[in-house]
CSV table of N, CA, C and O in Angstrom, one decimal:
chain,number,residue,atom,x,y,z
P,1,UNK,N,-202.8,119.3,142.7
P,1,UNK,CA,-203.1,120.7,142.7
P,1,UNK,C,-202.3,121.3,141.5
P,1,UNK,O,-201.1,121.1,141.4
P,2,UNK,N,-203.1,122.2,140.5
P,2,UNK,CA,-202.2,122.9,139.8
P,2,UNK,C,-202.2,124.3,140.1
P,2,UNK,O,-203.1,124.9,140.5
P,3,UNK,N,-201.2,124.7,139.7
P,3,UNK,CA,-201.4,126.5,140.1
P,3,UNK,C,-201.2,127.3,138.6
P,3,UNK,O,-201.2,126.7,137.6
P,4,UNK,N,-201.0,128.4,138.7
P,4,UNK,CA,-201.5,129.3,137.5
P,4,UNK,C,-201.1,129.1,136.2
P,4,UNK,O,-201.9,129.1,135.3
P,5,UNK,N,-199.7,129.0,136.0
P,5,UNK,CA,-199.2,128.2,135.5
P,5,UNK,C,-199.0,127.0,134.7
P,5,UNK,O,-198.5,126.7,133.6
P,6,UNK,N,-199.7,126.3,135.6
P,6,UNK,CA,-200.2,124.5,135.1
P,6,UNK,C,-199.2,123.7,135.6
P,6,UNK,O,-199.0,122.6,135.0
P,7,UNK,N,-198.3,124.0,136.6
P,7,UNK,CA,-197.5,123.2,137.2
P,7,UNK,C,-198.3,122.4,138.3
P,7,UNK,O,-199.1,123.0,139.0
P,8,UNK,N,-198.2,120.7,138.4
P,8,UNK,CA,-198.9,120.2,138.7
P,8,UNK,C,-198.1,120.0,140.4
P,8,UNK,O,-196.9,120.0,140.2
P,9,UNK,N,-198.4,119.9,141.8
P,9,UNK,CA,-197.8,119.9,142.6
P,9,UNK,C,-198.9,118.8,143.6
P,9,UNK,O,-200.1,118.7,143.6
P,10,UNK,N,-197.8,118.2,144.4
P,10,UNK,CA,-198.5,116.9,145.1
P,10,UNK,C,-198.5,117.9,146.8
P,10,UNK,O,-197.7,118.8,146.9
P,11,UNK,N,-199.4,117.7,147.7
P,11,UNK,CA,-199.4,117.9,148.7
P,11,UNK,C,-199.8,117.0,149.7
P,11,UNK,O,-200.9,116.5,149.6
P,12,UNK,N,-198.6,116.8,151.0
P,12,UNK,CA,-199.4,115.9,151.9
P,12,UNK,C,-199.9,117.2,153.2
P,12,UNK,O,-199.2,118.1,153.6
P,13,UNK,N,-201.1,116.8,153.6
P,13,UNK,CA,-201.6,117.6,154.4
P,13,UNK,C,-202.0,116.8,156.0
P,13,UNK,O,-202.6,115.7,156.1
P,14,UNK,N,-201.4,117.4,156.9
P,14,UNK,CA,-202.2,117.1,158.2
P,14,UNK,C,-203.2,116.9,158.5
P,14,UNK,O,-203.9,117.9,158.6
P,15,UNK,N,-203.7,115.8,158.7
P,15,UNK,CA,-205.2,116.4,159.1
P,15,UNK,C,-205.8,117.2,160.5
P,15,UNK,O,-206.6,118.1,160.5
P,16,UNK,N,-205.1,116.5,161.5
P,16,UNK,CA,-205.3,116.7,163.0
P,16,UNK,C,-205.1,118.0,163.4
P,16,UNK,O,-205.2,118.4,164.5
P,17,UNK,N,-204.7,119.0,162.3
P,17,UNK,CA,-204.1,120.4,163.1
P,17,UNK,C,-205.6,121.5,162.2
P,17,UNK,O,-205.4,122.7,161.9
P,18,UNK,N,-207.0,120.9,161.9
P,18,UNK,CA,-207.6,121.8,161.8
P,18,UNK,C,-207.9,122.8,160.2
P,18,UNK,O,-208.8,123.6,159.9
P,19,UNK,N,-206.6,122.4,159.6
P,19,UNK,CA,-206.1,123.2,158.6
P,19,UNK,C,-207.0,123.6,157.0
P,19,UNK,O,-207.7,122.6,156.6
P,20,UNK,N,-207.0,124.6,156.4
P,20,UNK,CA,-207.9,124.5,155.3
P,20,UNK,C,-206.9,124.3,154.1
P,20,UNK,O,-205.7,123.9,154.2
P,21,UNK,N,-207.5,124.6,152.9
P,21,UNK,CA,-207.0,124.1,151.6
P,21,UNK,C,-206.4,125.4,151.4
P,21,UNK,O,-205.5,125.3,150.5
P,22,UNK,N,-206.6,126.6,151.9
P,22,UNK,CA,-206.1,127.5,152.0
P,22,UNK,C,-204.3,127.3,152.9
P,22,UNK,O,-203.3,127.1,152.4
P,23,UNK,N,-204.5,127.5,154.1
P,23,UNK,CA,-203.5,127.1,154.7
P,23,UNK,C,-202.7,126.2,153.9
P,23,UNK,O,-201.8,126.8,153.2
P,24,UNK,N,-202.9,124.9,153.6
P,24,UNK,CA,-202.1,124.1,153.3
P,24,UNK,C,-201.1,124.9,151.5
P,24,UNK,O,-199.9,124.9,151.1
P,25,UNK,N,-201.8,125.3,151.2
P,25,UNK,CA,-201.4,126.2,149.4
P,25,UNK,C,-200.2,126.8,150.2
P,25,UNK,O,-199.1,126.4,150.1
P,26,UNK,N,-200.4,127.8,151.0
P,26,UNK,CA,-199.6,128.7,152.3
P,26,UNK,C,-198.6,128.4,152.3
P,26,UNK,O,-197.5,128.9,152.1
P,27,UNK,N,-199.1,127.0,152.9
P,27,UNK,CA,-198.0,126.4,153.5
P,27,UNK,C,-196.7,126.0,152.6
P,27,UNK,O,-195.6,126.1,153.2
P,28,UNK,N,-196.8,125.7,151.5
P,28,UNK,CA,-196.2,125.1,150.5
P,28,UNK,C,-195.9,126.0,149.8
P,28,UNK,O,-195.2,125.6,148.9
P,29,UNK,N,-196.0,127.3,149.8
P,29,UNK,CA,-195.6,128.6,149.4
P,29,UNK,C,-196.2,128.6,147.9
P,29,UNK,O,-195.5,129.1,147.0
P,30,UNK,N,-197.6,128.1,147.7
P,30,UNK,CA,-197.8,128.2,146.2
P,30,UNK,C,-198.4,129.8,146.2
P,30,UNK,O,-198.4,130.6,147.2
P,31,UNK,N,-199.0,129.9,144.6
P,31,UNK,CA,-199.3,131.4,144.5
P,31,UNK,C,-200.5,131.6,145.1
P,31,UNK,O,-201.2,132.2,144.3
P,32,UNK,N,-200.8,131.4,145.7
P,32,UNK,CA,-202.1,131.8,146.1
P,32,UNK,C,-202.2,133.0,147.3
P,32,UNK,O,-201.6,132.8,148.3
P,33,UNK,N,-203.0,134.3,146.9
P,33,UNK,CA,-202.8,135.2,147.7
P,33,UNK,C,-203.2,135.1,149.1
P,33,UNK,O,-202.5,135.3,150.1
P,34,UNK,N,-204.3,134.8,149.0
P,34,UNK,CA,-205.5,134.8,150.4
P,34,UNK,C,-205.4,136.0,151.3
P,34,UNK,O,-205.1,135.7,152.5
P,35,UNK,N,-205.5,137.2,151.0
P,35,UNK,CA,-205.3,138.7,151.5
P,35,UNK,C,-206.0,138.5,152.9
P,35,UNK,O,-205.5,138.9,153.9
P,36,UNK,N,-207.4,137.9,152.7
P,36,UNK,CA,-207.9,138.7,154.1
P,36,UNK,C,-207.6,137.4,155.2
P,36,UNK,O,-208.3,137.5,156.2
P,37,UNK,N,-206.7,136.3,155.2
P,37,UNK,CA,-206.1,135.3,156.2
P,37,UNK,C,-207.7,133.8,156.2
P,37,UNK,O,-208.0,132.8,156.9
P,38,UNK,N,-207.9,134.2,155.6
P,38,UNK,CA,-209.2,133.0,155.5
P,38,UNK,C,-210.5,133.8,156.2
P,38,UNK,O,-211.1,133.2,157.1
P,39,UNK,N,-210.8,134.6,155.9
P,39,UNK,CA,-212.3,135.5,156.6
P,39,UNK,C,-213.2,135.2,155.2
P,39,UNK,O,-214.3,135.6,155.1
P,40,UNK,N,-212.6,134.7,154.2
P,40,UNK,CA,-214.2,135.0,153.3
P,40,UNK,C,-214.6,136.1,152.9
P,40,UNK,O,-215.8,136.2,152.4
P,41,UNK,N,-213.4,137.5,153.1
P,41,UNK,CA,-214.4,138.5,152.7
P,41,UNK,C,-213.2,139.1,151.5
P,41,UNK,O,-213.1,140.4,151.2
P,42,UNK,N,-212.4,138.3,150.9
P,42,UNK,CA,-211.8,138.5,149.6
P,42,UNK,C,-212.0,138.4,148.1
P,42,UNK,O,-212.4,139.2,147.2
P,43,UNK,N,-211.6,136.9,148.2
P,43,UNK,CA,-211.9,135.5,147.6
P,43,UNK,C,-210.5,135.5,146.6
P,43,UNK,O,-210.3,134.9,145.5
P,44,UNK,N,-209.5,136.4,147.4
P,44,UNK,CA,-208.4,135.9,146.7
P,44,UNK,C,-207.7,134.6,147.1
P,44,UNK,O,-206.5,134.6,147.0
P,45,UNK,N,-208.4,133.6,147.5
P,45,UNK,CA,-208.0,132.0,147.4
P,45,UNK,C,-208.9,131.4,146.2
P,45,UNK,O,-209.1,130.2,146.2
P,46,UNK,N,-209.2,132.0,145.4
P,46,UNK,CA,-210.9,130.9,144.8
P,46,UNK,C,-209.9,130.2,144.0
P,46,UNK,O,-208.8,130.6,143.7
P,47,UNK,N,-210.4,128.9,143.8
P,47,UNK,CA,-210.0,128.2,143.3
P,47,UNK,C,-210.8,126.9,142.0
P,47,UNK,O,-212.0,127.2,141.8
P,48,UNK,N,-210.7,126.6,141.7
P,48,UNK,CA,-211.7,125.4,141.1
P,48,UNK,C,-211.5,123.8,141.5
P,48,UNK,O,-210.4,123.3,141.4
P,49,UNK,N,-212.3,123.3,141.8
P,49,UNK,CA,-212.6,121.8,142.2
P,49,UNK,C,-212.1,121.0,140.6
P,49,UNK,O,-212.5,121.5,139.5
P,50,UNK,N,-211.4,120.1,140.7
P,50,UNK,CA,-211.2,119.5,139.2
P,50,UNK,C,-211.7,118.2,138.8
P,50,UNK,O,-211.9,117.7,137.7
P,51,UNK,N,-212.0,117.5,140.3
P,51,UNK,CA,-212.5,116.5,139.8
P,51,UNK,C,-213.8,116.2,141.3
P,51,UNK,O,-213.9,116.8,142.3
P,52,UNK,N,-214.4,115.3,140.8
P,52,UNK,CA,-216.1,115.3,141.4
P,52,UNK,C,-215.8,114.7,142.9
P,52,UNK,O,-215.9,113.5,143.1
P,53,UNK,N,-215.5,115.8,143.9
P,53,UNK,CA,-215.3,115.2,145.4
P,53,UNK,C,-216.5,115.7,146.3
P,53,UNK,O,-216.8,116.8,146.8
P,54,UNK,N,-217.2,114.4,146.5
P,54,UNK,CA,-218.4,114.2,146.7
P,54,UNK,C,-218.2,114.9,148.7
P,54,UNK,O,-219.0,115.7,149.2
P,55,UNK,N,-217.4,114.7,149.1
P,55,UNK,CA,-216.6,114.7,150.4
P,55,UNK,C,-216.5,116.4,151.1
P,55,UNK,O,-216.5,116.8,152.3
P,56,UNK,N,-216.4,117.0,150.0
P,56,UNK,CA,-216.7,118.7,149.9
P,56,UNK,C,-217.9,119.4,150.9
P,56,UNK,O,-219.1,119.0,150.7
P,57,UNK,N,-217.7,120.2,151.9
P,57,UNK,CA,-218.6,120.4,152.3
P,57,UNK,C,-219.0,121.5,151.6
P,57,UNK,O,-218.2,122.3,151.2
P,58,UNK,N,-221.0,121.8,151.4
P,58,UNK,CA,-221.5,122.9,150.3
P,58,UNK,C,-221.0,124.2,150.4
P,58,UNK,O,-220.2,124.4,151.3
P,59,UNK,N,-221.4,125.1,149.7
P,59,UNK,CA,-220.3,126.4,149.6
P,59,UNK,C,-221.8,127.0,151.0
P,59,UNK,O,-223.0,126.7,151.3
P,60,UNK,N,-221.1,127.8,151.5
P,60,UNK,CA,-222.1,128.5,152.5
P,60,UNK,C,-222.8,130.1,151.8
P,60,UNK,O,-222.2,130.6,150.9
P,61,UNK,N,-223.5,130.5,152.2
P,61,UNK,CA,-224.0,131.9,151.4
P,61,UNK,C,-223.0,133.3,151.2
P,61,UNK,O,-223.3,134.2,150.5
P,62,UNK,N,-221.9,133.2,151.8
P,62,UNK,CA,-221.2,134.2,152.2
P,62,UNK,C,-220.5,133.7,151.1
P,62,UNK,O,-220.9,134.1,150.0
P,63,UNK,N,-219.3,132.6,151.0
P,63,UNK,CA,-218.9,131.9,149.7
P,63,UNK,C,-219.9,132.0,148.3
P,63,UNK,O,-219.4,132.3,147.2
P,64,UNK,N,-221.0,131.9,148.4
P,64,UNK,CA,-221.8,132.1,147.2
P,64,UNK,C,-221.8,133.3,146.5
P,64,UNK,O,-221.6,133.4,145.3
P,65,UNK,N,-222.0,134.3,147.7
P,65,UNK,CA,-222.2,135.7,147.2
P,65,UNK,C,-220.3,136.3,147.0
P,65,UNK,O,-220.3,137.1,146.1
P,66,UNK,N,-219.3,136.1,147.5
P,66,UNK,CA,-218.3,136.3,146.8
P,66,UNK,C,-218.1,135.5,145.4
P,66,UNK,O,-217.8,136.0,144.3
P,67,UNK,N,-218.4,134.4,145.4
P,67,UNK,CA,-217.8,133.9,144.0
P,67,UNK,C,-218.7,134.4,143.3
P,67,UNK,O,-218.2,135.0,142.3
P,68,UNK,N,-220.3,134.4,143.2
P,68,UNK,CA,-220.7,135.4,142.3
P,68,UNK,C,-220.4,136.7,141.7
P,68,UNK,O,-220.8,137.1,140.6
P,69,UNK,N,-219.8,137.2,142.4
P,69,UNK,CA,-219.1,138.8,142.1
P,69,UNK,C,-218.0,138.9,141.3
P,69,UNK,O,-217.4,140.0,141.1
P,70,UNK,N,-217.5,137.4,140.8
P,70,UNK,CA,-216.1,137.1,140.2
P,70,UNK,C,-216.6,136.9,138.8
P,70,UNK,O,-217.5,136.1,138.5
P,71,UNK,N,-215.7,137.7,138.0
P,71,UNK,CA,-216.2,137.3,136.6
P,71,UNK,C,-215.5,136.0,136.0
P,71,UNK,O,-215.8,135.6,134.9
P,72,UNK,N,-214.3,135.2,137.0
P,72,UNK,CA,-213.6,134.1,136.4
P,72,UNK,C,-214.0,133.1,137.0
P,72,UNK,O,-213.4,132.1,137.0
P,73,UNK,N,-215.5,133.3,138.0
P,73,UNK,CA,-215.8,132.2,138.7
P,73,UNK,C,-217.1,131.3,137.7
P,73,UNK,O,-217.9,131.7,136.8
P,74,UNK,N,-217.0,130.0,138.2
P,74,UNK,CA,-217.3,128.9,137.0
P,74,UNK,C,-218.1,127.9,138.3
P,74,UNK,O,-217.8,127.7,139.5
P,75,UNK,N,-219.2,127.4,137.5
P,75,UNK,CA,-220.1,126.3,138.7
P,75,UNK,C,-218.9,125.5,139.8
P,75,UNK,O,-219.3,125.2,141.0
P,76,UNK,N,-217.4,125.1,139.5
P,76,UNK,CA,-216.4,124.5,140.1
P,76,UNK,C,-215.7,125.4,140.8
P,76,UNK,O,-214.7,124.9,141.3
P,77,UNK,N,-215.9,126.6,140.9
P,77,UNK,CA,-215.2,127.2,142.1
P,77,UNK,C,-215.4,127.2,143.2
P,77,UNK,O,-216.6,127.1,143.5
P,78,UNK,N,-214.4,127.1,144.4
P,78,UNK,CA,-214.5,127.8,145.4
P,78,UNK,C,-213.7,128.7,146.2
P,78,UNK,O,-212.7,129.2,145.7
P,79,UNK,N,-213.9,128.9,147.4
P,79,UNK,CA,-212.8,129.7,148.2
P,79,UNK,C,-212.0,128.2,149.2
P,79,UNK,O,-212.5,127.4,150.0
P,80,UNK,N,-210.4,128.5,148.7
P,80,UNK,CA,-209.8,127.7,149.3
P,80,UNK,C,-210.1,127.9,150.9
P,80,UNK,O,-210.3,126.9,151.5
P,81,UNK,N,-210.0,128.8,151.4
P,81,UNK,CA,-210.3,129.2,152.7
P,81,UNK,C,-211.1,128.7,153.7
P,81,UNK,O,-210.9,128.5,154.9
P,82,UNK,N,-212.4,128.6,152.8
P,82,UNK,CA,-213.7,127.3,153.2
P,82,UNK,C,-213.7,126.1,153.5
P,82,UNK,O,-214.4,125.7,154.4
P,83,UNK,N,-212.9,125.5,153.0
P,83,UNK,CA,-212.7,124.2,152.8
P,83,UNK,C,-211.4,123.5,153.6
P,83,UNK,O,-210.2,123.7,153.3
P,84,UNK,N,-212.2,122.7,154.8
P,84,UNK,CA,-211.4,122.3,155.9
P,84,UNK,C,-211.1,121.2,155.4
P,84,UNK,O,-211.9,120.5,154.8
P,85,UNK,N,-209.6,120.5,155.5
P,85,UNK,CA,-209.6,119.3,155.1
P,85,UNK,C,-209.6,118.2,155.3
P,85,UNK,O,-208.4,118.0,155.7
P,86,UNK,N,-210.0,117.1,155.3
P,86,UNK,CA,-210.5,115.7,156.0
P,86,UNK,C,-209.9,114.6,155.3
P,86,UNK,O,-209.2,114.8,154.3
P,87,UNK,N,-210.1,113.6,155.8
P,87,UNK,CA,-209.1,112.1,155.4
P,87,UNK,C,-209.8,112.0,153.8
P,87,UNK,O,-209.1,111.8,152.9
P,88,UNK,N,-211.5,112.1,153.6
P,88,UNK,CA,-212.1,111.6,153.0
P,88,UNK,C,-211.6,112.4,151.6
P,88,UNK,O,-211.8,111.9,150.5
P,89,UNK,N,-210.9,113.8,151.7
P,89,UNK,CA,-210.9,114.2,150.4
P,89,UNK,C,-209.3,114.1,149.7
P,89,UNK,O,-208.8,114.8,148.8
P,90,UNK,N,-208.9,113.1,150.5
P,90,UNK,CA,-207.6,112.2,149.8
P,90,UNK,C,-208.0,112.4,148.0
P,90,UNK,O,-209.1,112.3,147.4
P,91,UNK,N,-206.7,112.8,147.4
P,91,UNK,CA,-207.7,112.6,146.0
P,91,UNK,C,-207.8,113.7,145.5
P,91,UNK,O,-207.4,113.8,144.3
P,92,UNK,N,-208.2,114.9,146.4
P,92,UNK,CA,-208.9,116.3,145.9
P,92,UNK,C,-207.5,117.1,145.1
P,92,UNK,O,-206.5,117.6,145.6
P,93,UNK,N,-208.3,116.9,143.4
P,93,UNK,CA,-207.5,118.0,143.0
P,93,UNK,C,-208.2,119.9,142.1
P,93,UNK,O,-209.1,120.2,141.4
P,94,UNK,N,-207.4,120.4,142.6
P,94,UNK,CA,-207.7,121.8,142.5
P,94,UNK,C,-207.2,122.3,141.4
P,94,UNK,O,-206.5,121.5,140.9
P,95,UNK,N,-207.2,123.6,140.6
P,95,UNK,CA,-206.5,124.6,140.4
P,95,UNK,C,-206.5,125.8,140.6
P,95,UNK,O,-207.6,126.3,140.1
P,96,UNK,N,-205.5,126.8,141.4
P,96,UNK,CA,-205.4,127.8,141.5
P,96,UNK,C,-205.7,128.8,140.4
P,96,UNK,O,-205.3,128.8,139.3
P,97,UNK,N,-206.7,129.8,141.0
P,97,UNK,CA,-207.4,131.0,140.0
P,97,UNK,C,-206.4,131.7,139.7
P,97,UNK,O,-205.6,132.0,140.5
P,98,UNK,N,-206.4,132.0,138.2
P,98,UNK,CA,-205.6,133.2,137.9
P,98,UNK,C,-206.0,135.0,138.5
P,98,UNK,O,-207.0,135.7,138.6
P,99,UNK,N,-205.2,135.1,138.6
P,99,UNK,CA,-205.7,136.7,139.6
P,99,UNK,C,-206.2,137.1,138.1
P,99,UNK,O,-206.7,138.2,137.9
């Protein structure tokens, strides 16, 4: 994961406790705002996918229609919030949007 900056940072994440990509940034106290607590109706988590994780579940319409409204959002974004995390996306690296 990099964050705004371009400091590159490793995370180990739980899986068993439910948690999103959101939460876990939280957790680790990186910069990531995420104002409305993971509701989707911010999108101050968006983030970008950096490399091709097939494992991703698709963005849902409510995701679509916020990152559309973003002028720094790019076909690789999404909302950390969305995105629950699973064994399979071992691997997944991100970078944190600049506000």
């Amino acid at each position: 994961m990099t964050d705004q900056v371009g400091i590159e940072h490793t995370l180990i994440c739980p899986l068993e406790m439910g948690l999103t990509l959101k939460d876990i940034c939280k957790a680790y106290e990186l910069p990531m705002e995420a104002m409305c607590g993971g509701m989707a109706i911010c999108a101050t988590c968006h983030c970008f996918i950096l490399n091709n994780e097939p494992s991703l579940p698709e963005k849902n319409d409510v995701e679509d229609a916020l990152l559309s409204e973003l002028f720094t959002s790019k076909e690789t974004s999404r909302l950390a919030c969305q995105i629950y995390l699973t064994a399979q996306m071992d691997g997944l690296s991100i970078e944190i949007a600049a506000d």
